[in-house]
Short mmCIF file of N, CA and C in Angstrom, two decimals:
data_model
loop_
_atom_site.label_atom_id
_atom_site.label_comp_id
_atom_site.label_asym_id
_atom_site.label_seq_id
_atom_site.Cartn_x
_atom_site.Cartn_y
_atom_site.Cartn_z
N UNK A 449 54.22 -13.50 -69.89
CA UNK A 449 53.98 -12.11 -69.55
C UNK A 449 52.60 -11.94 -68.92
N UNK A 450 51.88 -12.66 -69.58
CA UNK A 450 50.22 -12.71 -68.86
C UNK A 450 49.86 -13.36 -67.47
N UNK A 451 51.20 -14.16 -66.85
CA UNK A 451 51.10 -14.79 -66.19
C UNK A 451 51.38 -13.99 -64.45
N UNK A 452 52.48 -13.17 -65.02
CA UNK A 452 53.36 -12.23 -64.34
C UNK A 452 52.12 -10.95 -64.00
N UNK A 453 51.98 -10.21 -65.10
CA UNK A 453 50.86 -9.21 -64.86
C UNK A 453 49.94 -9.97 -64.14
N UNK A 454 49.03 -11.22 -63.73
CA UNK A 454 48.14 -11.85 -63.56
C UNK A 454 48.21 -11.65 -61.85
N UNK A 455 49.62 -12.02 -61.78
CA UNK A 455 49.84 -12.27 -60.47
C UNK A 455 50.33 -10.84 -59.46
N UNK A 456 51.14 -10.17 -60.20
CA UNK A 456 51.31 -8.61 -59.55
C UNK A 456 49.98 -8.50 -59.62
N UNK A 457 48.84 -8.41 -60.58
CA UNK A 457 47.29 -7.55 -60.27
C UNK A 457 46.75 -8.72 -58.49
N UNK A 458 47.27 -9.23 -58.84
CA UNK A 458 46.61 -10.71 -57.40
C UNK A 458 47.38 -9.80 -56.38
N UNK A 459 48.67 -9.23 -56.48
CA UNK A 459 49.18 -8.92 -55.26
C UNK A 459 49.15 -7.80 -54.53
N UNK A 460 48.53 -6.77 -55.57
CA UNK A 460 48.62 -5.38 -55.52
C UNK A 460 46.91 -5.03 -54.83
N UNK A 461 46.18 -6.25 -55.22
CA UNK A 461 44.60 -6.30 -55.11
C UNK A 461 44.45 -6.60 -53.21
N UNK A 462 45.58 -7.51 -52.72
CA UNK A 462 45.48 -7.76 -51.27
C UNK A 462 46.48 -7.00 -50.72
N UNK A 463 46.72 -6.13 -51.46
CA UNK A 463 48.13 -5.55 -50.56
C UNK A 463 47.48 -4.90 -49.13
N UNK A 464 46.37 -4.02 -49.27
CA UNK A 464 45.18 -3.00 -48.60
C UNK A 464 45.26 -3.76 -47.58
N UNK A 465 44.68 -4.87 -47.81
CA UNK A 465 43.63 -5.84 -46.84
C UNK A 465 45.78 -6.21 -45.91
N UNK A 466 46.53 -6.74 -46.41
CA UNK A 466 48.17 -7.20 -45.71
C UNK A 466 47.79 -5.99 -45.19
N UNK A 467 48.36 -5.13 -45.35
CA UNK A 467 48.35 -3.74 -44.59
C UNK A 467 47.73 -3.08 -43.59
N UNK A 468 46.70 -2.90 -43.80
CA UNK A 468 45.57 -2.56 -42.75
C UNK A 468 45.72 -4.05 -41.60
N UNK A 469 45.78 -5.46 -41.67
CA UNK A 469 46.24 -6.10 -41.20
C UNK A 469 46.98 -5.90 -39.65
N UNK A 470 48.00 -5.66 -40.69
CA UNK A 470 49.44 -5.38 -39.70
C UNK A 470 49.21 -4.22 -38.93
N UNK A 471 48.65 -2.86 -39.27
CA UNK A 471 48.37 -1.51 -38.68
C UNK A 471 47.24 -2.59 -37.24
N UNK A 472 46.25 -2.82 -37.51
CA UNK A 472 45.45 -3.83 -36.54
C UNK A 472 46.00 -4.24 -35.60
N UNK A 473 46.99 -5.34 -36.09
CA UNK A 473 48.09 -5.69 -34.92
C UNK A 473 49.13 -4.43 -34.55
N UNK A 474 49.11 -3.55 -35.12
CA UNK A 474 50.63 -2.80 -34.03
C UNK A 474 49.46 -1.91 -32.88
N UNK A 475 48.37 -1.65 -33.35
CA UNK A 475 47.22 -0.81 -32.72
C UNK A 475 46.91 -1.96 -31.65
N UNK A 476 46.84 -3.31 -32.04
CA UNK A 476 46.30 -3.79 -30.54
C UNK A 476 47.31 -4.15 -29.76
N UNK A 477 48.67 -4.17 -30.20
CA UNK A 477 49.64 -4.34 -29.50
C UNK A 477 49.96 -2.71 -28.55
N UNK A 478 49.87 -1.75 -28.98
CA UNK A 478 49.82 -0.68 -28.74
C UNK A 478 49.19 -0.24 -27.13
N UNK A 479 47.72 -0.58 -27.88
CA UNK A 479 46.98 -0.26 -26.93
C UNK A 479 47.03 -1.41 -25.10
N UNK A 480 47.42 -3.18 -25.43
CA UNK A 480 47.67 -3.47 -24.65
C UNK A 480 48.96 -3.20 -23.28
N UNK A 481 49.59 -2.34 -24.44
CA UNK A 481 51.04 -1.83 -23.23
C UNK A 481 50.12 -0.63 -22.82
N UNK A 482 49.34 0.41 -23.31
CA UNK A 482 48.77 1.11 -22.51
C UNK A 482 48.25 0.71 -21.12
N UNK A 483 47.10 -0.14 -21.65
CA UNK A 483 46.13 -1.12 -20.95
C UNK A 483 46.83 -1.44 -19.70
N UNK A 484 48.18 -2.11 -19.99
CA UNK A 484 49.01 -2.86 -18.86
C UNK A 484 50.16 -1.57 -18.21
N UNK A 485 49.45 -0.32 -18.70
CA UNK A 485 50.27 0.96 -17.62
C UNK A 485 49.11 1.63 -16.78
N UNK A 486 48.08 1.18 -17.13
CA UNK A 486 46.97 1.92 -16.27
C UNK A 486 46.74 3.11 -17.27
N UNK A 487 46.93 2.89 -18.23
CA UNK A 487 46.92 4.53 -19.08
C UNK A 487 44.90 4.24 -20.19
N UNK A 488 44.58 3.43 -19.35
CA UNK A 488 42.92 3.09 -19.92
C UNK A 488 42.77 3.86 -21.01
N UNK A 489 42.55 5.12 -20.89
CA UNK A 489 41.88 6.33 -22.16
C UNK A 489 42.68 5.89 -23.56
N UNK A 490 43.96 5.87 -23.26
CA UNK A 490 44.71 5.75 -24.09
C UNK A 490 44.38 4.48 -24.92
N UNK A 491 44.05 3.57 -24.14
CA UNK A 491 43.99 2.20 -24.67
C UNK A 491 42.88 2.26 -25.48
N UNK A 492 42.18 2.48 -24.84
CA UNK A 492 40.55 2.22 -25.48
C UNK A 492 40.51 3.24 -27.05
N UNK A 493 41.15 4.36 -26.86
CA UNK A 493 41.13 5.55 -27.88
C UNK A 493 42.21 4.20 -29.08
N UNK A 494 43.22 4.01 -28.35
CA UNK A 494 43.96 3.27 -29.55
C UNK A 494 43.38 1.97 -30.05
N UNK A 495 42.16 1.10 -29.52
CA UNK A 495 41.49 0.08 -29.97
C UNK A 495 40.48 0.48 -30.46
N UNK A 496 40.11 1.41 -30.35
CA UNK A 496 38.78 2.11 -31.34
C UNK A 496 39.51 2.61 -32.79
N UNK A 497 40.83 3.16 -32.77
CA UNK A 497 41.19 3.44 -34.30
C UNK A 497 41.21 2.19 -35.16
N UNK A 498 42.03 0.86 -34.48
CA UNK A 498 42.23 -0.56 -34.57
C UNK A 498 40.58 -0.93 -35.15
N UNK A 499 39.78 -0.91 -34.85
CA UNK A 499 38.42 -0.99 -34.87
C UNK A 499 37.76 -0.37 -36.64
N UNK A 500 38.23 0.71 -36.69
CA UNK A 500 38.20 1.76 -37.53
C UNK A 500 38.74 1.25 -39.17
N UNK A 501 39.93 0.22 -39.06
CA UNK A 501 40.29 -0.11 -39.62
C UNK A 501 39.55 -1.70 -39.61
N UNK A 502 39.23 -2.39 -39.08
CA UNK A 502 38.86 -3.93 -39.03
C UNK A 502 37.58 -3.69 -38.02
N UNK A 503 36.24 -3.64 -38.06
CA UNK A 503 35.71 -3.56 -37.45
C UNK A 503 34.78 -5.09 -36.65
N UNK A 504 35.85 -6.00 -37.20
CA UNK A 504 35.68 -7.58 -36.76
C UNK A 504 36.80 -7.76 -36.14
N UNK A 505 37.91 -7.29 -35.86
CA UNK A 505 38.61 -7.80 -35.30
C UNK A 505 38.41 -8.13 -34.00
N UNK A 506 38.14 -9.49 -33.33
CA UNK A 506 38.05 -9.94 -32.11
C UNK A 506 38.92 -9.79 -30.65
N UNK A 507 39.88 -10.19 -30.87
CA UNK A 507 40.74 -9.61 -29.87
C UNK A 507 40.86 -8.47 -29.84
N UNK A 508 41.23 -7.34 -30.88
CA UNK A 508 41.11 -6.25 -30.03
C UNK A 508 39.16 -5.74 -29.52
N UNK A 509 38.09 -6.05 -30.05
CA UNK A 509 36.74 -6.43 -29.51
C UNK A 509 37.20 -6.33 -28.12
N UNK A 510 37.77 -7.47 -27.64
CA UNK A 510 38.52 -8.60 -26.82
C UNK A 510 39.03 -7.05 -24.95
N UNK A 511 39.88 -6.88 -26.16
CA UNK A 511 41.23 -6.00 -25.44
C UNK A 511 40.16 -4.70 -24.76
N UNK A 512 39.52 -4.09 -26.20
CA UNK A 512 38.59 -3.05 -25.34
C UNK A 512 37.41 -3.38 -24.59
N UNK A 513 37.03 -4.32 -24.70
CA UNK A 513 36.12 -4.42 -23.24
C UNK A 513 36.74 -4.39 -21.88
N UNK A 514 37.52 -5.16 -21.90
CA UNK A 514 38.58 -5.40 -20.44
C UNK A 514 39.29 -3.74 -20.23
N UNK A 515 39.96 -2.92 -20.87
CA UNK A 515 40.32 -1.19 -20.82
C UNK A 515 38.85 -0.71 -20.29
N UNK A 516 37.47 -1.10 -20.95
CA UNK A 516 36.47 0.01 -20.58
C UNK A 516 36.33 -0.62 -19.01
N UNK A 517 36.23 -1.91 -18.78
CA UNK A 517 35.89 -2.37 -17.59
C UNK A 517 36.41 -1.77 -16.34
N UNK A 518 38.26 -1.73 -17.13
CA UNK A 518 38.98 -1.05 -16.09
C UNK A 518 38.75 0.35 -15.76
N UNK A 519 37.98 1.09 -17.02
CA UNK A 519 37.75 2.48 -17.06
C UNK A 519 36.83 2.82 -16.33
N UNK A 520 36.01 1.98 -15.83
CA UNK A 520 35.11 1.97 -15.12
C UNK A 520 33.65 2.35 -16.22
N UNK A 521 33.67 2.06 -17.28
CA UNK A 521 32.40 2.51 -18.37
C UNK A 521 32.31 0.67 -18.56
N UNK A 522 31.30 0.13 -17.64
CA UNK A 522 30.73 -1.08 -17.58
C UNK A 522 29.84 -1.36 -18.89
N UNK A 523 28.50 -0.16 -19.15
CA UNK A 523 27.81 -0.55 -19.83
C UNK A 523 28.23 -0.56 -21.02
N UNK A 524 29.37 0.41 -21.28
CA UNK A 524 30.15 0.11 -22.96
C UNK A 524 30.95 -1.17 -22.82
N UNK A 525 31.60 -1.17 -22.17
CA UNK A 525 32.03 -2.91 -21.77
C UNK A 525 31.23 -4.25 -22.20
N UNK A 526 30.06 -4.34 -21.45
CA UNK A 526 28.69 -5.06 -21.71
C UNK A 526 28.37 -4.98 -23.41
N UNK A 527 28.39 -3.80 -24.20
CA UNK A 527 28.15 -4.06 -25.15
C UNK A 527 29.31 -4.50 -26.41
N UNK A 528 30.08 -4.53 -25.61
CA UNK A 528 31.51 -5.57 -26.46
C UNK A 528 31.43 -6.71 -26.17
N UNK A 529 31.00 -6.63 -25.11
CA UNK A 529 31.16 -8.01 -24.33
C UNK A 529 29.58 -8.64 -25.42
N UNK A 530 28.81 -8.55 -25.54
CA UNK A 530 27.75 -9.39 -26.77
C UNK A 530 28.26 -9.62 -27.74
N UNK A 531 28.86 -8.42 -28.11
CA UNK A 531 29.45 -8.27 -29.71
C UNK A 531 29.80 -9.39 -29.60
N UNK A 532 30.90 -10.25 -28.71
CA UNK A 532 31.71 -11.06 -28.72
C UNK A 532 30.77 -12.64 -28.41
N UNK A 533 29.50 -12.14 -27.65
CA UNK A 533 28.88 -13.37 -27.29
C UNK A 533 28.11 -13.87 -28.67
N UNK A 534 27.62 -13.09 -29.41
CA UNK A 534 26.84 -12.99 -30.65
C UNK A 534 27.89 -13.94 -31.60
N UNK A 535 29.22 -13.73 -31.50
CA UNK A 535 30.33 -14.10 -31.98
C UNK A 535 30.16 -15.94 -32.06
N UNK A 536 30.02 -15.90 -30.63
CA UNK A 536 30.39 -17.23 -29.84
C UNK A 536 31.34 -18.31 -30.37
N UNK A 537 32.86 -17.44 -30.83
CA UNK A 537 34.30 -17.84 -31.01
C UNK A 537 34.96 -18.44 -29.57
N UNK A 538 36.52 -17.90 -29.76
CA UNK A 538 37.17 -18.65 -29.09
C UNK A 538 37.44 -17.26 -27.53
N UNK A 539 36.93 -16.22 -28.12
CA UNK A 539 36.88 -15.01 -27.09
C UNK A 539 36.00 -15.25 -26.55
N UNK A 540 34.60 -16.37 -26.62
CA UNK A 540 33.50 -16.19 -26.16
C UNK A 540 33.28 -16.26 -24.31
N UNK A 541 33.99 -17.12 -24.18
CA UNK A 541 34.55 -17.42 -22.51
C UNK A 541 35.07 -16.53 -21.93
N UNK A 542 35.98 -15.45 -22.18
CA UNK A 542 36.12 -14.45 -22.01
C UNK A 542 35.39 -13.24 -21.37
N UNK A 543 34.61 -13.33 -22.15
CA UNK A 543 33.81 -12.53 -22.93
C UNK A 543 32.25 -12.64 -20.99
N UNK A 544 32.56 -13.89 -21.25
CA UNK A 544 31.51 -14.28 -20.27
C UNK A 544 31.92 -13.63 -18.89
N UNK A 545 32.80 -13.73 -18.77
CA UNK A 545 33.47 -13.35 -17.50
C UNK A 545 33.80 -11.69 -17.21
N UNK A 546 34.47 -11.38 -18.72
CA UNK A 546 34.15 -9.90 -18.45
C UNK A 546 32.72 -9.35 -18.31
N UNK A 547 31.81 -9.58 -18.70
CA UNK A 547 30.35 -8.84 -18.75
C UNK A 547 29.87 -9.45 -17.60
N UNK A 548 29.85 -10.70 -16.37
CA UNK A 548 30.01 -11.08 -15.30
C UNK A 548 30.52 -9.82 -14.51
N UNK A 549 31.59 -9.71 -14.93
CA UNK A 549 32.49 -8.48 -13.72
C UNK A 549 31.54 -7.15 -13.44
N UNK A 550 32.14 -6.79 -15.07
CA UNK A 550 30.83 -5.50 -15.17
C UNK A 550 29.66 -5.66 -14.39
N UNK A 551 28.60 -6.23 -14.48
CA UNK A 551 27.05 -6.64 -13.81
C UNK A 551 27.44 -6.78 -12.61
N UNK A 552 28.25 -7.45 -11.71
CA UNK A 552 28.54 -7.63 -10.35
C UNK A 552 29.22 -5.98 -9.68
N UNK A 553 30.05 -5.36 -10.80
CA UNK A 553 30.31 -3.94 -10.56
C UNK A 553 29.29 -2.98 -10.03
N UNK A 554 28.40 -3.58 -10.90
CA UNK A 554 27.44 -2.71 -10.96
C UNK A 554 26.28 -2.65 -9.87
N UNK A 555 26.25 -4.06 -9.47
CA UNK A 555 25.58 -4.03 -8.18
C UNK A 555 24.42 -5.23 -8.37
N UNK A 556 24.34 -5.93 -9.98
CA UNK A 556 23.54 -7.03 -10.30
C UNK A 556 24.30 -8.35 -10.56
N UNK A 557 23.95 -8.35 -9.15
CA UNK A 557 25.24 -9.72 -8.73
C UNK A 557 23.76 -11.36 -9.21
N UNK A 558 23.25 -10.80 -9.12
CA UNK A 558 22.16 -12.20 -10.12
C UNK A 558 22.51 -12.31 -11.12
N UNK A 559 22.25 -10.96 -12.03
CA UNK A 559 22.87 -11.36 -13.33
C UNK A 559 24.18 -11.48 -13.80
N UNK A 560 25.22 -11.19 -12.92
CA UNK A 560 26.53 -11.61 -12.66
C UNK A 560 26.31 -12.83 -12.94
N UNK A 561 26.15 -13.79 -11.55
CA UNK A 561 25.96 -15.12 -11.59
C UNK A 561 25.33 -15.79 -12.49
N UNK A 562 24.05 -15.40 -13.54
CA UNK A 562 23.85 -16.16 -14.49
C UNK A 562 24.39 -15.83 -16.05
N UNK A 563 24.90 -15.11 -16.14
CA UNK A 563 25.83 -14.80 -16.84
C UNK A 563 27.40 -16.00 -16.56
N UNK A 564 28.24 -16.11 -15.32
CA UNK A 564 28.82 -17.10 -15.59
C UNK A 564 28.20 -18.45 -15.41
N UNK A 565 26.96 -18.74 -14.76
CA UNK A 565 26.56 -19.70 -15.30
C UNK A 565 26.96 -20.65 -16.77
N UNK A 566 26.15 -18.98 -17.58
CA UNK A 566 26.15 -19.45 -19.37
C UNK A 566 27.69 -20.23 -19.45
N UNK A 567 28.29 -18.77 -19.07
CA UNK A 567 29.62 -19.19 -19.61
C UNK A 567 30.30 -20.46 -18.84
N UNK A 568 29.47 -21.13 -18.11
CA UNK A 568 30.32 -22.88 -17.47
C UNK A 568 29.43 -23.31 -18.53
N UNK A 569 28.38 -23.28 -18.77
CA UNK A 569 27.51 -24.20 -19.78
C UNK A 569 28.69 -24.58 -20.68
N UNK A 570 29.00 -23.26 -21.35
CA UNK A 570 29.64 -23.09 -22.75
C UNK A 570 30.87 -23.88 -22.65
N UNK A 571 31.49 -23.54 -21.42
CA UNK A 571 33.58 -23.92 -21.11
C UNK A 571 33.55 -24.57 -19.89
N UNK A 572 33.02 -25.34 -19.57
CA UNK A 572 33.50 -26.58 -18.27
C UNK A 572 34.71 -26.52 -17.81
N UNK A 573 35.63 -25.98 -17.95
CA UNK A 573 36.81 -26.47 -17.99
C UNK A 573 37.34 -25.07 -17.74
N UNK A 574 37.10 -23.99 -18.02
CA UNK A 574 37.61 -22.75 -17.63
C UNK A 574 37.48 -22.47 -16.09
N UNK A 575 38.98 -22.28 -15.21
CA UNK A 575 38.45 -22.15 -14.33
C UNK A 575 38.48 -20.79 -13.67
N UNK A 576 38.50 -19.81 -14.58
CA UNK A 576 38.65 -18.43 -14.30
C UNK A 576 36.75 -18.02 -14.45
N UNK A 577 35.81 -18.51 -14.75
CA UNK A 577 34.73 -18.94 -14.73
C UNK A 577 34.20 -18.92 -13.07
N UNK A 578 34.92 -20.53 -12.43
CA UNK A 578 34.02 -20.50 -11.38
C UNK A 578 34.78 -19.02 -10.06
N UNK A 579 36.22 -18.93 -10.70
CA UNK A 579 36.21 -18.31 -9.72
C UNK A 579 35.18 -16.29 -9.48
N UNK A 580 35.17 -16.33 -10.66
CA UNK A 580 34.39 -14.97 -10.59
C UNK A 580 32.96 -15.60 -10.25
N UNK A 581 32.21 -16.50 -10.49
CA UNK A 581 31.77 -17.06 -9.39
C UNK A 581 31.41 -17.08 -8.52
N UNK A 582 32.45 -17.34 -7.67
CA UNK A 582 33.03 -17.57 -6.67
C UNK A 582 32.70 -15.83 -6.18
N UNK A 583 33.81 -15.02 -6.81
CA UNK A 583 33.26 -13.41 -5.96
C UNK A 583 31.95 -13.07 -6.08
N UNK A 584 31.06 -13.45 -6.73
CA UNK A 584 30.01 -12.74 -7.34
C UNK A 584 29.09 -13.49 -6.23
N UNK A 585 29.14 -15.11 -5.31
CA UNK A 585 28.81 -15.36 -4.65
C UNK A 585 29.10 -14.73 -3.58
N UNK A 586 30.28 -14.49 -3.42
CA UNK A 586 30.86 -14.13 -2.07
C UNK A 586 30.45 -12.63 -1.96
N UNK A 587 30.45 -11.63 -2.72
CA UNK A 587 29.35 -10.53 -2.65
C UNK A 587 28.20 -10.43 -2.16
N UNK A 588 27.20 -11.14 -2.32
CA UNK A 588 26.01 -11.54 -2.28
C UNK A 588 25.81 -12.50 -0.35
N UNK A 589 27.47 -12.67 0.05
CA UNK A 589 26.70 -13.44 1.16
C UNK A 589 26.26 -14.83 1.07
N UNK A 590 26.55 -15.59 -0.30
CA UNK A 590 25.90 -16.80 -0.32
C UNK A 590 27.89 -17.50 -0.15
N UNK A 591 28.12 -17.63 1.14
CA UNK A 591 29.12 -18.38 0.98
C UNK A 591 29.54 -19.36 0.84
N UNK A 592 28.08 -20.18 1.38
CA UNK A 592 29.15 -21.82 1.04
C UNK A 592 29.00 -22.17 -0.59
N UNK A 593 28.23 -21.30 -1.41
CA UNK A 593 27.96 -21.06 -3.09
C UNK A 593 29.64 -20.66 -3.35
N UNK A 594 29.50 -19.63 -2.89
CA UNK A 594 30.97 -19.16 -3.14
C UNK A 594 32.42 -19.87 -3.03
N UNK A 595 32.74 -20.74 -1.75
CA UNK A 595 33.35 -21.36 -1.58
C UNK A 595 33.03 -23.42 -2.37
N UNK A 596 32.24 -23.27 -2.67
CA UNK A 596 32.14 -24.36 -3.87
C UNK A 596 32.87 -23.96 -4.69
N UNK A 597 32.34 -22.84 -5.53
CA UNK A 597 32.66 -22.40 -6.71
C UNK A 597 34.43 -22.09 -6.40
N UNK A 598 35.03 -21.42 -5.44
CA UNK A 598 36.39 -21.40 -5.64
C UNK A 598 36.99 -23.09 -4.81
N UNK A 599 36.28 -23.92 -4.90
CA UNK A 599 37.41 -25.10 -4.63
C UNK A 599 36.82 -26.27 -6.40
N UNK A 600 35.94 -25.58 -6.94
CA UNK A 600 36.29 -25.90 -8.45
C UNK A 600 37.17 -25.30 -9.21
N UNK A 601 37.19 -24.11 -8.91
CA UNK A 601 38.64 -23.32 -9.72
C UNK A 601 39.69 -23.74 -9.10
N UNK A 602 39.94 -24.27 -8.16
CA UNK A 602 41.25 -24.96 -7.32
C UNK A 602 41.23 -26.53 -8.12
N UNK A 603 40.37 -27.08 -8.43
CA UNK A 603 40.27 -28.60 -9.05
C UNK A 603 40.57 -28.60 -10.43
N UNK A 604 40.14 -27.02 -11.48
CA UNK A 604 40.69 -26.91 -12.51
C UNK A 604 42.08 -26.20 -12.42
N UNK A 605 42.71 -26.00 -11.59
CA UNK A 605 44.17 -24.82 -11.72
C UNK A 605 44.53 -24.66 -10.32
N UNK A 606 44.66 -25.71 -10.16
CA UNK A 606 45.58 -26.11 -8.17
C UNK A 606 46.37 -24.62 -7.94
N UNK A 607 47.09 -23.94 -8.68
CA UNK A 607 47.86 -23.14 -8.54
C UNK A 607 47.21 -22.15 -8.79
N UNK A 608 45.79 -21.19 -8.72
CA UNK A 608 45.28 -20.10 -8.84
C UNK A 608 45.55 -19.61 -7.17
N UNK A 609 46.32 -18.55 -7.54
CA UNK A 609 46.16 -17.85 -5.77
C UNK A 609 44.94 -17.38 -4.97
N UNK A 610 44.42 -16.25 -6.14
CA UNK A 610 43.18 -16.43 -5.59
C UNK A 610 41.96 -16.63 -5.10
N UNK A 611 41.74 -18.01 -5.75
CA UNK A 611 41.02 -19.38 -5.13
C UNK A 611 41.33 -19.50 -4.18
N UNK A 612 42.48 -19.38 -2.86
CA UNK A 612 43.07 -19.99 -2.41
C UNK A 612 43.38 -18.92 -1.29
N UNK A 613 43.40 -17.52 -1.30
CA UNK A 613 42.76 -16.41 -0.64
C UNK A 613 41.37 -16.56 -0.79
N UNK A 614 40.42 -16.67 -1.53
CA UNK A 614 39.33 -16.50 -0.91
C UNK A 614 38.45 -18.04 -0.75
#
C-alpha cells in the first residue's frame, strides 16, 4: 500500500511539468502553421504564451526569432537570437544565421558578416552559413567574397538552388 501511494504521489508531483509540456508543443506547433501562412503577429503572440509556460524552451526561442525577423522587428529578433547564442546548443547555428539576416537587414552588413563568420567557426559544415554569406557579401559589392562563399555552400549541398542563382 506504501508502495502504490509512493508512486501515485511520484505521478501526480510531474503531472504539471507532462502537461505544461505538451501545451509547449501544441503552442509551437501552432504558431509554426501561422508562421508558414504569413500570419507573423499571430505566431509570435502564440510563441510568447509557449514561452509563458517554459521560458527555456529552445525551439520555440528558435521559431520566434525567425516570425520577428519575418515581422520585420530585427532588434527583438537579435535578442532571441543571443538568448540562443548564450545557449550555444544545437539551435546555436541557427541562431547565427538568423541574427546575420537581421544585421544585414538592417544595413550592418560587417556585422552581418562577422557574425556568420562565428557561426562557420562554430559549424564548418553548415552550408546555409556560407550562403548568407554569400548575400551579405554580395550586398556589400565584395563579389568575388561572395561568390566564394556560395560555391562553398554548393561543395556542402550540390543541390541548394540558391547558391546556384546567385
Amino acid at each position: 500500500m506504501k508502495r502504490i501511494f509512493l508512486i501515485g504521489l511520484f505521478l501526480v508531483s510531474f503531472l504539471p511539468l507532462l502537461l505544461g509540456q505538451e501545451a509547449v508543443e501544441d503552442l509551437l506547433h501552432q504558431g509554426i502553421e501561422y508562421h508558414d501562412a504569413g500570419r507573423y503577429s499571430q505566431a509570435i503572440t502564440t510563441y510568447e504564451k509557449a514561452l509563458r509556460i517554459d521560458p527555456e524552451a529552445v525551439e520555440v526561442i528558435y521559431e520566434l526569432s525567425l516570425s520577428l525577423l519575418e515581422n520585420g522587428n530585427y532588434y527583438a529578433s537579435i535578442e532571441y537570437c543571443d538568448k540562443m547564442l548564450d545557449r550555444n546548443d544545437k539551435f546555436a547555428i541557427l541562431a547565427y544565421n538568423t541574427k546575420g539576416s537581421c544585421l544585414n537587414y538592417l544595413g550592418k552588413g560587417d556585422e552581418a558578416i562577422d557574425v556568420y563568420l562565428e557561426g562557420i567557426q562554430k559549424e564548418p559544415e553548415f552550408y546555409l552559413t556560407y550562403y548568407n554569406l554569400g548575400l551579405a557579401y554580395f550586398a556589400k559589392g565584395e563579389y568575388t567574397e561572395a561568390g566564394e562563399a556560395f560555391v562553398v555552400c554548393l561543395d556542402l549541398n550540390p543541390e541548394y538552388a540558391g547558391a546556384h542563382l546567385n
